Amino acid sequence: MYASPMKRMVKTAVAGTMAVALLAAPFLYSQSAFAAVGTPNYEVKLTLDPALVLDSSHNLVSSVRSEFDTGSSYKSYKVQYMDTAAQSLQGQGWSERIRKRDDQSNHEIQYKKRYDVVNGDINAALTQAASEGLDSSSGFDFQVDWGYSKQTLSIDYEKDVTISGYSGSGLKMPNESTSRTVSVSNEPSKFANWTSPGWGTAQLNNALVYGPVDFKRYEGTFDDLDLDIEVWTVMNEAKTGNEYWVEASFKTDSYSEASSTRTALINELNSKGWLIPQDLLRTSQIIERYAPAPAVPDTTAPSTPTNAAATSVSSSQINLSWTASMDNAGVIGYNIYRNGVLAGSTTGTTYSDTGLSASTSYSYTVKAKDAAGNESAASGTVSATTLAAGNGGSTGGAYNVNGSTGTYIEAENYTAKNGTFVSAACSACSNGLNMETPNGSGDSNMNYIAYTINVTNGGSFYVHVLSSGVDTSSDSFTVAIDSTSGSQLTTTSNGTWAWKKPSSSISIANGTHTLYIKVREDGAKADKIYLSKSSTAPTGLGGTAAVPVS
C-alpha cells in the first residue's frame, strides 16, 4: 500500500449512519413530473480511498473485486477536455470532452451543461434548464449526478465520431488543431448559440486541450445493479507527479431506487472503511491541473464589437445588443459605456440599462475585454431616447384576476420582459401603445413579456389577446402559465387588429402565477390581454384595464 494524496482532499468526515440520514434527499418525484422539461436518469457516484482499495500497481485489491464481483479485467480509456485559456466554457457551466476506449474504433465527443440542484429540488433545476432552451425537445439527455453531498443536473449531447488519422484500435488522441476542428463540426446548435449566435463556435475555435488523462473501468454489480469502479491517473496538484482517483458509480431510471441503493452502498463502503465522504469534482479539477501555462503574456486586444444597436423599451430602460468579438485567447466579457462613462459589464452580447430618466437621450459604446485585461476599441456610438413617463414598462406589481368577472391588462404594462419585445406607439390601440417584436426575432422561450397575476375563483381560463401580425400570413404567440409549454395563439395578418385566443382553455389555480406571452412567429403585436372563463371574445378595445397592486 502507499500514502494516499486523496487524503489531503478529505476534511472532517461525518459518521456513516448519520451521513446517510442527513444526505437522504427530501424530495421524491414521479417521472411524469418532469415530462415538460426533461426526464432524467440518475447516476450515483461515490469516492473510494485509493490507499485502501488499490494495490502497488494501482489495480483494485482482491477484497474490492470480490465484494463487487468485478473480476481482474478492465477497459482502458483516455479523455481530454476542450476550453479556452480563460476557461470560458467552465464559466458558463459547460464542458466539452473527447474520449477514446482502447477496444473501440471511434472517439466519443460530448457537450455537457451542468446545473446545481439546491436542497434536492431537481424540478427547479430542470425548469431553469428549460427556460434556457434545454427541455425535452432539445435533443439532449438528462441525468442527475448524485454524489456524497451534492446533486448536479447534467444535460449532455454525445456523438461517436471517426477522426481521420486517430480512430481505430488503441488510445490515440487528436492534436489541438484537429480537436478544435472536430469539436466545431459536431457541436449542437444549443451549445453553438448559447449566449449569442456563434458563441460556442468562437470558444472552440480558440480552445486548448486539457489533458489527456487515462483511466480504467472495472465492471461489477451491487444490489442487482451494474456497478462501475473507475481508477483515474491524474496529475497531482503540485504538478510534480500523479495521484489516483477511485470512483464507484451506478445508474438507474428510478429516483427511489437511486436513493435507497445509494444509502445501501454508502453503508457498505463505510463498513469496509473504503469511503471518502467527499464529492470528487473531476472535470473542474482536471481543467485546473492541466491548464497550459501561457508561453508569452497576452497583449492582444479583442476585435471591436460590431453592429451595436440601442432600443428604448420603457421610460427607464434601454436595451443594447451587438455582434460578438474575437480574441486570440478568448473574450470574457464586454464593458458598456453610457455617455462616455462605464455603465456596466456583461458576459453576453446584450445589456439592459435601467434606472434611466424618462424622455431622455442616451449614447452608448461597447468594448470587449479578455482575461489579460486587454480592452478592444470602442464600437460605433448608438443612441436611443427613453419613452415618456407613463408610456408602459415594468409595473413592479401584480394584477388581481377574478375568474368570476374577467380581467383586462394593458400589454405594455408588463411585470417583466426579455428578448426583442418593445413598447411602440399605436394609434389604433387602447392606450396608444402596443408590445411588438420585429420581423426576424424568431421563436424563443427567452423572448417574452410576463405578468404577475393573483388569481381568485380559479379554474379553466381563456386568454384572449387583442393582437395583430405584420405579415401577409398570420403570426403567432405562445401563451403559457408559469413557464409551462403553453398553447399557440394565432394573430390576424396585414396589420388588422382582432381578439384572438388559443384553441383550448388554460387551467389556473388560485394563488400567484406568471402569465407569459412568448414569441412563436416574429412580427406579432399585442395591445391588450383579457383573462376570463368565458370563451366569448370581447368586442372593440374591450373594457377598462386593471391596475397592478404593489
Coordinates of C-alpha atoms in Angstrom, one line a residue:
M1 CA 0.0 0.0 0.0
Y2 CA 1.0 3.7 -0.4
A3 CA 0.2 7.0 1.2
S4 CA -3.0 8.5 -0.4
P5 CA -2.8 12.0 -1.9
M6 CA -6.6 11.9 -1.9
K7 CA -6.4 12.1 1.9
R8 CA -5.5 15.7 1.6
M9 CA -8.9 16.3 0.0
V10 CA -10.8 15.0 2.9
K11 CA -11.9 17.2 5.8
T12 CA -13.7 16.1 8.9
A13 CA -15.9 13.1 8.0
V14 CA -19.5 12.6 9.3
A15 CA -20.1 9.3 10.8
G16 CA -21.5 6.9 8.2
T17 CA -25.0 6.2 9.5
M18 CA -25.6 9.9 10.4
A19 CA -24.3 11.0 7.0
V20 CA -26.8 8.7 5.2
A21 CA -29.6 10.1 7.3
L22 CA -28.6 13.7 6.7
L23 CA -28.0 13.3 3.0
A24 CA -31.2 11.5 2.1
A25 CA -32.9 13.7 -0.4
P26 CA -36.1 15.4 0.9
F27 CA -37.9 15.5 -2.5
L28 CA -39.4 12.5 -4.2
Y29 CA -40.7 13.0 -7.7
S30 CA -42.6 10.8 -10.2
Q31 CA -41.1 10.7 -13.7
S32 CA -44.3 12.3 -15.1
A33 CA -43.5 15.5 -13.1
F34 CA -40.6 16.1 -15.4
A35 CA -42.3 15.5 -18.7
A36 CA -42.5 19.1 -19.9
V37 CA -38.9 19.9 -19.2
G38 CA -36.9 16.7 -19.5
T39 CA -36.9 13.3 -17.7
P40 CA -33.6 12.5 -16.1
N41 CA -32.0 9.2 -15.1
Y42 CA -29.8 9.1 -12.0
E43 CA -26.1 8.2 -11.6
V44 CA -24.8 7.8 -8.0
K45 CA -21.0 8.5 -7.7
L46 CA -19.0 7.8 -4.5
T47 CA -15.3 8.3 -3.9
L48 CA -13.1 5.5 -2.6
D49 CA -9.8 5.7 -0.7
P50 CA -7.1 4.7 -3.2
A51 CA -4.7 3.9 -0.2
L52 CA -7.1 1.1 0.8
V53 CA -8.7 -0.1 -2.5
L54 CA -5.6 -0.1 -4.8
D55 CA -2.5 -2.2 -4.8
S56 CA 1.0 -1.1 -5.6
S57 CA 0.3 -1.3 -9.3
H58 CA -2.8 0.9 -8.9
N59 CA -5.2 -2.0 -9.6
L60 CA -8.2 -2.9 -7.4
V61 CA -7.3 -5.1 -4.5
S62 CA -8.9 -8.6 -4.4
S63 CA -11.2 -7.7 -1.5
V64 CA -12.9 -4.9 -3.5
R65 CA -13.0 -7.1 -6.6
S66 CA -14.6 -9.9 -4.6
E67 CA -17.1 -7.5 -2.9
F68 CA -18.5 -6.2 -6.2
D69 CA -17.7 -9.2 -8.4
T70 CA -15.7 -7.1 -10.9
G71 CA -13.0 -9.7 -11.8
S72 CA -9.5 -8.5 -12.5
S73 CA -10.0 -7.3 -16.1
Y74 CA -10.9 -3.7 -17.1
K75 CA -11.4 -1.4 -20.0
S76 CA -8.8 1.3 -20.7
Y77 CA -9.8 4.9 -21.7
K78 CA -8.1 8.2 -22.5
V79 CA -10.0 11.5 -22.3
Q80 CA -9.2 15.2 -22.9
Y81 CA -11.2 18.3 -22.4
M82 CA -11.5 21.5 -24.5
D83 CA -11.8 25.0 -23.2
T84 CA -10.3 28.4 -23.8
A85 CA -7.3 29.7 -21.9
A86 CA -9.8 31.9 -20.0
Q87 CA -12.0 28.8 -19.3
S88 CA -15.0 30.4 -20.9
L89 CA -16.9 27.1 -21.2
Q90 CA -16.5 26.4 -17.5
G91 CA -17.6 30.0 -16.8
Q92 CA -20.9 29.2 -18.5
G93 CA -21.3 25.8 -16.8
W94 CA -20.4 23.9 -20.0
S95 CA -17.7 21.3 -20.6
E96 CA -16.7 19.5 -23.8
R97 CA -14.6 16.3 -23.9
I98 CA -13.2 13.8 -26.4
R99 CA -12.9 10.3 -25.2
K100 CA -11.5 7.0 -26.6
R101 CA -11.7 3.4 -25.4
D102 CA -8.9 1.1 -26.4
D103 CA -11.1 -1.6 -27.9
Q104 CA -13.4 0.7 -29.9
S105 CA -12.7 2.3 -33.2
N106 CA -14.5 5.7 -32.9
H107 CA -14.0 8.6 -30.5
E108 CA -16.9 9.8 -28.4
I109 CA -17.4 13.6 -28.2
Q110 CA -19.6 15.1 -25.5
Y111 CA -21.0 18.6 -24.8
K112 CA -22.4 18.9 -21.2
K113 CA -24.2 21.7 -19.3
R114 CA -24.4 21.5 -15.5
Y115 CA -26.9 23.0 -13.1
D116 CA -26.7 22.8 -9.3
V117 CA -29.5 21.0 -7.6
V118 CA -30.4 23.1 -4.5
N119 CA -31.9 21.4 -1.5
G120 CA -32.8 18.3 -3.6
D121 CA -35.2 20.3 -5.8
I122 CA -34.5 18.6 -9.1
N123 CA -37.6 20.1 -10.7
A124 CA -36.3 23.6 -10.1
A125 CA -33.0 22.8 -11.9
L126 CA -34.9 21.2 -14.8
T127 CA -37.2 24.3 -15.0
Q128 CA -34.2 26.6 -15.1
A129 CA -32.6 24.5 -17.9
A130 CA -35.9 24.5 -19.9
S131 CA -36.0 28.3 -19.6
E132 CA -32.6 28.4 -21.3
G133 CA -33.8 26.1 -24.1
L134 CA -32.7 22.7 -22.8
D135 CA -36.0 20.9 -22.5
S136 CA -37.4 17.6 -23.6
S137 CA -37.4 18.6 -27.2
S138 CA -33.8 19.9 -27.3
G139 CA -32.1 16.6 -28.3
F140 CA -30.0 16.4 -25.1
D141 CA -30.0 13.7 -22.5
F142 CA -30.8 14.4 -18.8
Q143 CA -29.1 12.9 -15.8
V144 CA -28.9 13.8 -12.1
D145 CA -25.3 13.1 -10.8
W146 CA -25.8 12.2 -7.1
G147 CA -22.6 12.2 -5.0
Y148 CA -22.0 12.1 -1.3
S149 CA -23.3 15.5 -0.5
K150 CA -24.1 17.2 -3.8
Q151 CA -26.6 16.7 -6.6
T152 CA -26.0 18.2 -10.1
L153 CA -28.3 18.1 -13.2
S154 CA -26.1 17.2 -16.2
I155 CA -27.6 17.7 -19.6
D156 CA -25.4 16.3 -22.4
Y157 CA -25.2 15.7 -26.1
E158 CA -23.0 12.8 -27.2
K159 CA -21.9 11.5 -30.6
D160 CA -19.5 8.9 -31.9
V161 CA -17.1 10.3 -34.5
T162 CA -14.4 9.0 -36.8
I163 CA -11.3 11.2 -36.7
S164 CA -9.0 10.6 -39.6
G165 CA -5.5 9.6 -38.5
Y166 CA -6.6 8.9 -34.9
S167 CA -9.6 6.5 -34.9
G168 CA -9.0 2.7 -34.8
S169 CA -7.7 0.5 -32.1
G170 CA -5.6 1.9 -29.3
L171 CA -5.8 5.2 -27.4
K172 CA -4.5 7.7 -29.9
M173 CA -6.0 11.2 -29.2
P174 CA -6.3 14.1 -31.8
N175 CA -3.9 17.0 -31.5
E176 CA -5.1 20.5 -30.6
S177 CA -5.8 21.7 -34.1
T178 CA -7.8 18.6 -35.0
S179 CA -9.6 18.6 -31.7
R180 CA -10.8 22.2 -32.4
T181 CA -12.0 21.2 -35.9
V182 CA -13.9 18.1 -34.8
S183 CA -15.4 19.9 -31.8
V184 CA -16.8 22.7 -34.0
S185 CA -18.0 20.4 -36.8
N186 CA -20.1 18.3 -34.3
E187 CA -21.4 21.0 -31.9
P188 CA -25.1 21.0 -31.3
S189 CA -26.9 24.3 -32.0
K190 CA -27.9 25.0 -28.4
F191 CA -24.2 25.0 -27.4
A192 CA -23.1 26.9 -30.5
N193 CA -25.5 29.7 -29.9
W194 CA -25.6 29.6 -26.0
T195 CA -25.2 33.3 -25.1
S196 CA -25.3 34.7 -28.6
P197 CA -25.2 33.4 -32.2
G198 CA -21.9 31.6 -32.7
W199 CA -20.7 31.8 -29.1
G200 CA -19.8 28.2 -28.7
T201 CA -18.1 28.1 -32.1
A202 CA -16.0 31.1 -31.2
Q203 CA -14.9 29.4 -27.9
L204 CA -14.0 26.2 -29.6
N205 CA -12.0 27.9 -32.3
N206 CA -9.9 29.4 -29.5
A207 CA -9.9 26.2 -27.3
L208 CA -6.9 24.4 -25.8
V209 CA -6.5 20.8 -24.9
Y210 CA -6.7 20.0 -21.1
G211 CA -5.2 16.5 -20.7
P212 CA -5.2 13.9 -21.8
V213 CA -6.0 11.8 -18.8
D214 CA -6.0 8.0 -18.5
F215 CA -8.5 5.9 -16.6
K216 CA -9.6 2.2 -16.4
R217 CA -13.0 0.9 -15.6
Y218 CA -13.9 -2.3 -13.8
E219 CA -17.5 -3.6 -14.3
G220 CA -19.3 -5.3 -11.4
T221 CA -22.6 -5.4 -9.6
F222 CA -24.3 -4.1 -6.4
D223 CA -27.8 -4.9 -5.3
D224 CA -28.7 -6.3 -8.8
L225 CA -27.5 -3.1 -10.5
D226 CA -24.4 -2.7 -12.7
L227 CA -21.6 -1.0 -10.8
D228 CA -18.6 0.6 -12.4
I229 CA -15.4 1.3 -10.5
E230 CA -13.0 3.7 -12.3
V231 CA -9.4 4.4 -11.4
W232 CA -8.1 7.7 -12.8
T233 CA -4.4 8.6 -13.1
V234 CA -4.3 12.4 -12.7
M235 CA -1.5 14.9 -12.4
N236 CA -1.2 15.9 -8.7
E237 CA -2.0 19.5 -7.5
A238 CA 1.7 20.4 -7.3
K239 CA 2.2 19.1 -10.9
T240 CA 5.2 17.0 -9.8
G241 CA 3.7 13.6 -10.4
N242 CA 0.5 11.6 -10.5
E243 CA -2.2 10.7 -8.0
Y244 CA -5.1 8.2 -8.3
W245 CA -8.8 8.9 -8.0
V246 CA -11.2 5.9 -7.5
E247 CA -14.9 6.3 -8.0
A248 CA -17.8 3.7 -7.8
S249 CA -21.0 4.5 -9.7
F250 CA -24.3 3.0 -10.8
K251 CA -27.2 4.3 -12.9
T252 CA -30.9 3.8 -12.7
D253 CA -34.0 5.4 -14.2
S254 CA -35.8 5.4 -10.8
Y255 CA -35.3 8.1 -8.2
S256 CA -36.4 5.9 -5.4
E257 CA -34.1 3.1 -6.4
A258 CA -31.2 5.6 -6.7
S259 CA -31.9 6.9 -3.2
S260 CA -32.2 3.5 -1.5
T261 CA -29.3 1.9 -3.3
R262 CA -27.1 4.9 -2.7
T263 CA -27.8 4.6 1.1
A264 CA -27.0 0.9 1.0
L265 CA -23.8 1.5 -0.9
I266 CA -22.7 4.2 1.5
N267 CA -23.3 2.0 4.4
E268 CA -21.4 -0.9 2.8
L269 CA -18.4 1.2 1.9
N270 CA -18.4 2.8 5.4
S271 CA -18.4 -0.7 6.9
K272 CA -15.3 -1.6 4.9
G273 CA -13.6 1.7 5.6
W274 CA -13.3 2.4 1.9
L275 CA -15.5 5.5 1.5
I276 CA -14.1 9.1 1.3
P277 CA -17.0 11.2 2.5
Q278 CA -16.5 13.9 -0.1
D279 CA -17.5 14.6 -3.7
L280 CA -14.9 14.4 -6.5
L281 CA -15.3 17.4 -8.7
R282 CA -13.5 15.6 -11.5
T283 CA -13.9 17.9 -14.6
S284 CA -13.1 21.2 -12.8
Q285 CA -10.0 19.7 -11.1
I286 CA -8.7 18.3 -14.4
I287 CA -9.2 21.7 -16.1
E288 CA -7.4 23.4 -13.3
R289 CA -4.5 21.0 -13.2
Y290 CA -3.9 20.6 -16.9
A291 CA -4.3 24.3 -17.7
P292 CA -1.4 25.1 -20.1
A293 CA 1.0 27.8 -18.9
P294 CA 0.9 30.8 -21.3
A295 CA 4.0 30.9 -23.5
V296 CA 4.1 34.7 -23.6
P297 CA 2.0 37.4 -21.9
D298 CA -1.2 38.1 -23.8
T299 CA -1.1 41.7 -25.1
T300 CA -3.6 41.3 -28.0
A301 CA -6.8 43.1 -27.6
P302 CA -10.1 41.6 -28.8
S303 CA -11.6 42.8 -32.0
T304 CA -14.0 45.7 -31.9
P305 CA -17.7 44.8 -31.3
T306 CA -19.8 45.5 -34.4
N307 CA -23.5 46.0 -35.3
A308 CA -24.3 47.8 -32.0
A309 CA -27.9 48.7 -31.6
A310 CA -29.9 50.5 -28.9
T311 CA -33.7 50.2 -28.3
S312 CA -35.9 52.1 -25.8
V313 CA -38.3 49.7 -24.1
S314 CA -39.7 51.9 -21.3
S315 CA -39.4 55.3 -19.6
S316 CA -36.5 54.0 -17.6
Q317 CA -34.8 51.3 -19.7
I318 CA -32.8 51.0 -23.0
N319 CA -31.7 47.6 -24.3
L320 CA -28.4 47.2 -26.2
S321 CA -27.1 44.4 -28.5
W322 CA -24.0 43.8 -30.6
T323 CA -22.1 41.2 -32.5
A324 CA -19.5 39.1 -30.6
S325 CA -15.8 40.0 -30.7
M326 CA -13.0 37.6 -31.3
D327 CA -9.7 37.2 -29.4
N328 CA -6.6 35.1 -29.5
A329 CA -7.2 33.7 -26.0
G330 CA -11.0 34.3 -25.7
V331 CA -13.3 37.1 -24.9
I332 CA -14.5 37.1 -21.2
G333 CA -17.0 40.0 -21.4
Y334 CA -17.9 43.5 -22.5
N335 CA -17.9 46.9 -20.9
I336 CA -20.8 49.2 -21.7
Y337 CA -20.2 53.0 -21.7
R338 CA -23.1 55.4 -21.3
N339 CA -22.3 58.9 -22.4
G340 CA -18.6 58.0 -22.1
V341 CA -18.9 56.7 -18.6
L342 CA -18.7 52.9 -17.7
A343 CA -22.4 51.9 -17.0
G344 CA -21.9 48.1 -16.5
S345 CA -20.5 44.9 -17.8
T346 CA -21.8 41.6 -19.2
T347 CA -20.5 38.3 -20.5
G348 CA -23.1 38.1 -23.3
T349 CA -23.9 40.3 -26.3
T350 CA -26.9 42.0 -24.8
Y351 CA -27.3 44.5 -22.0
S352 CA -30.3 46.2 -20.3
D353 CA -29.5 49.7 -19.0
T354 CA -32.1 50.5 -16.3
G355 CA -32.9 53.3 -13.9
L356 CA -32.8 56.0 -16.6
S357 CA -34.8 59.2 -16.8
A358 CA -37.9 59.5 -19.0
S359 CA -37.8 61.2 -22.4
T360 CA -34.0 61.4 -22.3
S361 CA -31.5 60.6 -25.0
Y362 CA -28.5 58.4 -24.1
S363 CA -25.5 57.4 -26.2
Y364 CA -23.6 54.1 -25.8
T365 CA -20.4 52.4 -26.9
V366 CA -19.3 48.8 -26.2
K367 CA -15.7 47.5 -25.6
A368 CA -14.7 43.8 -25.5
K369 CA -12.2 42.5 -22.9
D370 CA -10.1 39.4 -22.3
A371 CA -8.8 37.6 -19.3
A372 CA -5.4 39.5 -19.5
G373 CA -7.2 42.8 -19.1
N374 CA -6.9 43.9 -22.8
E375 CA -9.8 46.0 -24.0
S376 CA -10.9 46.5 -27.6
A377 CA -11.5 49.7 -29.4
A378 CA -15.0 51.2 -28.8
S379 CA -17.9 50.1 -31.0
G380 CA -19.7 52.7 -33.1
T381 CA -21.8 55.0 -31.0
V382 CA -25.5 54.3 -30.8
S383 CA -28.2 56.3 -29.2
A384 CA -31.8 55.9 -28.0
T385 CA -34.4 58.1 -26.2
T386 CA -36.4 56.6 -23.3
L387 CA -40.2 56.7 -23.6
A388 CA -42.2 59.4 -21.9
A389 CA -43.2 58.8 -18.3
G390 CA -46.3 56.5 -18.1
N391 CA -45.8 55.0 -21.5
G392 CA -45.6 51.4 -20.5
G393 CA -42.8 49.5 -18.8
S394 CA -42.3 47.3 -15.8
T395 CA -45.1 47.8 -13.2
G396 CA -43.5 46.2 -10.2
G397 CA -46.8 44.9 -9.1
A398 CA -49.3 42.1 -9.6
Y399 CA -52.7 42.0 -11.3
N400 CA -55.7 40.7 -9.3
V401 CA -57.6 38.3 -11.6
N402 CA -61.1 37.2 -10.6
G403 CA -62.4 34.2 -12.5
S404 CA -65.9 35.2 -11.9
T405 CA -65.7 38.6 -13.6
G406 CA -62.7 38.6 -16.0
T407 CA -59.7 40.9 -16.1
Y408 CA -58.1 43.2 -18.7
I409 CA -54.4 44.0 -18.8
E410 CA -52.7 46.6 -21.0
A411 CA -49.9 44.6 -22.8
E412 CA -47.3 47.5 -22.4
N413 CA -47.7 47.5 -18.5
Y414 CA -45.8 44.2 -18.1
T415 CA -44.2 42.9 -14.9
A416 CA -41.1 41.7 -16.8
K417 CA -39.8 41.2 -20.3
N418 CA -37.0 39.6 -22.1
G419 CA -35.7 39.5 -25.7
T420 CA -36.9 41.7 -28.5
F421 CA -40.3 42.9 -27.3
V422 CA -40.6 46.7 -27.3
S423 CA -43.3 49.2 -26.4
A424 CA -44.3 51.2 -29.5
A425 CA -46.8 53.9 -30.4
C426 CA -50.1 52.6 -31.9
S427 CA -52.9 55.0 -32.8
A428 CA -55.4 52.1 -33.1
C429 CA -54.6 50.6 -29.7
S430 CA -56.4 51.0 -26.4
N431 CA -53.8 53.1 -24.6
G432 CA -51.9 54.5 -27.6
L433 CA -49.3 51.8 -27.2
N434 CA -48.7 48.1 -28.0
M435 CA -46.0 45.5 -27.4
E436 CA -44.4 44.1 -30.5
T437 CA -41.4 42.2 -31.9
P438 CA -39.7 42.9 -35.2
N439 CA -39.6 40.6 -38.2
G440 CA -36.6 38.2 -37.7
S441 CA -36.9 38.0 -33.9
G442 CA -37.6 34.2 -34.1
D443 CA -39.2 31.5 -32.0
S444 CA -37.8 31.5 -28.4
N445 CA -38.8 30.7 -24.9
M446 CA -36.5 33.6 -23.8
N447 CA -38.4 36.1 -26.0
Y448 CA -41.4 37.1 -23.8
I449 CA -43.5 39.6 -21.9
A450 CA -44.7 38.4 -18.5
Y451 CA -47.4 39.5 -16.0
T452 CA -47.6 38.5 -12.3
I453 CA -51.3 37.6 -11.5
N454 CA -53.0 36.9 -8.2
V455 CA -55.9 34.6 -9.0
T456 CA -59.2 34.1 -7.1
N457 CA -62.0 31.8 -8.3
G458 CA -59.5 29.8 -10.3
G459 CA -60.3 27.2 -12.9
S460 CA -60.2 27.0 -16.7
F461 CA -59.5 30.4 -18.2
Y462 CA -59.4 31.6 -21.8
V463 CA -56.6 34.0 -22.6
H464 CA -57.8 36.5 -25.2
V465 CA -55.2 38.8 -26.8
L466 CA -56.1 41.9 -28.9
S467 CA -53.4 41.2 -31.4
S468 CA -52.1 41.7 -35.0
G469 CA -49.5 40.4 -37.4
V470 CA -47.5 42.3 -39.9
D471 CA -47.0 39.6 -42.5
T472 CA -49.3 38.7 -45.4
S473 CA -49.8 35.4 -43.4
S474 CA -50.7 35.4 -39.7
D475 CA -48.1 35.5 -37.0
S476 CA -48.4 33.8 -33.6
F477 CA -47.6 33.9 -29.8
T478 CA -47.3 31.1 -27.3
V479 CA -49.4 31.7 -24.2
A480 CA -48.1 29.9 -21.0
I481 CA -48.6 29.9 -17.3
D482 CA -45.6 29.6 -15.0
S483 CA -43.2 28.6 -17.9
T484 CA -45.2 25.6 -19.0
S485 CA -45.0 24.6 -22.6
G486 CA -48.1 26.7 -23.4
S487 CA -50.6 27.0 -26.3
Q488 CA -50.4 28.7 -29.7
L489 CA -52.4 31.9 -30.3
T490 CA -52.6 32.9 -34.0
T491 CA -53.0 36.5 -34.9
T492 CA -54.6 38.2 -37.9
S493 CA -52.4 39.4 -40.7
N494 CA -51.6 42.6 -42.6
G495 CA -51.9 44.9 -39.5
T496 CA -55.5 44.0 -38.8
W497 CA -56.4 44.0 -35.1
A498 CA -58.7 41.4 -33.6
W499 CA -59.2 39.5 -30.3
K500 CA -57.7 36.0 -30.6
K501 CA -57.2 33.1 -28.1
P502 CA -55.7 29.6 -28.1
S503 CA -58.0 26.8 -29.2
S504 CA -58.4 25.5 -25.7
S505 CA -58.6 26.9 -22.2
I506 CA -55.7 27.0 -19.7
S507 CA -56.1 25.8 -16.1
I508 CA -55.0 28.4 -13.5
A509 CA -55.4 27.6 -9.8
N510 CA -55.9 30.1 -7.0
G511 CA -52.8 31.9 -6.0
T512 CA -49.9 33.8 -7.6
H513 CA -48.8 32.9 -11.1
T514 CA -46.8 34.3 -14.0
L515 CA -48.6 34.7 -17.4
Y516 CA -46.2 34.6 -20.3
I517 CA -46.8 35.8 -23.9
K518 CA -43.9 34.4 -25.9
V519 CA -42.8 34.9 -29.5
R520 CA -43.7 32.0 -31.7
E521 CA -43.5 33.7 -35.1
D522 CA -41.8 37.1 -35.5
G523 CA -43.6 40.3 -36.1
A524 CA -46.6 39.7 -33.8
K525 CA -48.1 42.5 -31.8
A526 CA -50.2 42.6 -28.6
D527 CA -52.3 45.5 -27.4
K528 CA -54.5 44.2 -24.6
I529 CA -55.0 40.9 -22.7
Y530 CA -58.3 39.5 -21.3
L531 CA -58.4 36.6 -18.8
S532 CA -61.9 35.1 -18.5
K533 CA -63.7 31.8 -18.0
S534 CA -65.8 32.7 -21.0
S535 CA -64.7 31.7 -24.5
T536 CA -66.6 34.7 -25.9
A537 CA -64.1 37.3 -27.1
P538 CA -64.5 41.0 -26.1
T539 CA -65.5 43.5 -28.8
G540 CA -63.7 46.6 -29.8
L541 CA -61.0 47.6 -27.4
G542 CA -62.6 45.7 -24.6
G543 CA -63.1 47.0 -21.0
T544 CA -61.1 49.1 -18.6
A545 CA -57.7 47.6 -17.8
A546 CA -56.8 46.6 -14.3
V547 CA -54.2 48.4 -12.3
P548 CA -51.4 46.3 -10.7
V549 CA -51.2 46.2 -7.0
S550 CA -47.8 46.6 -5.3

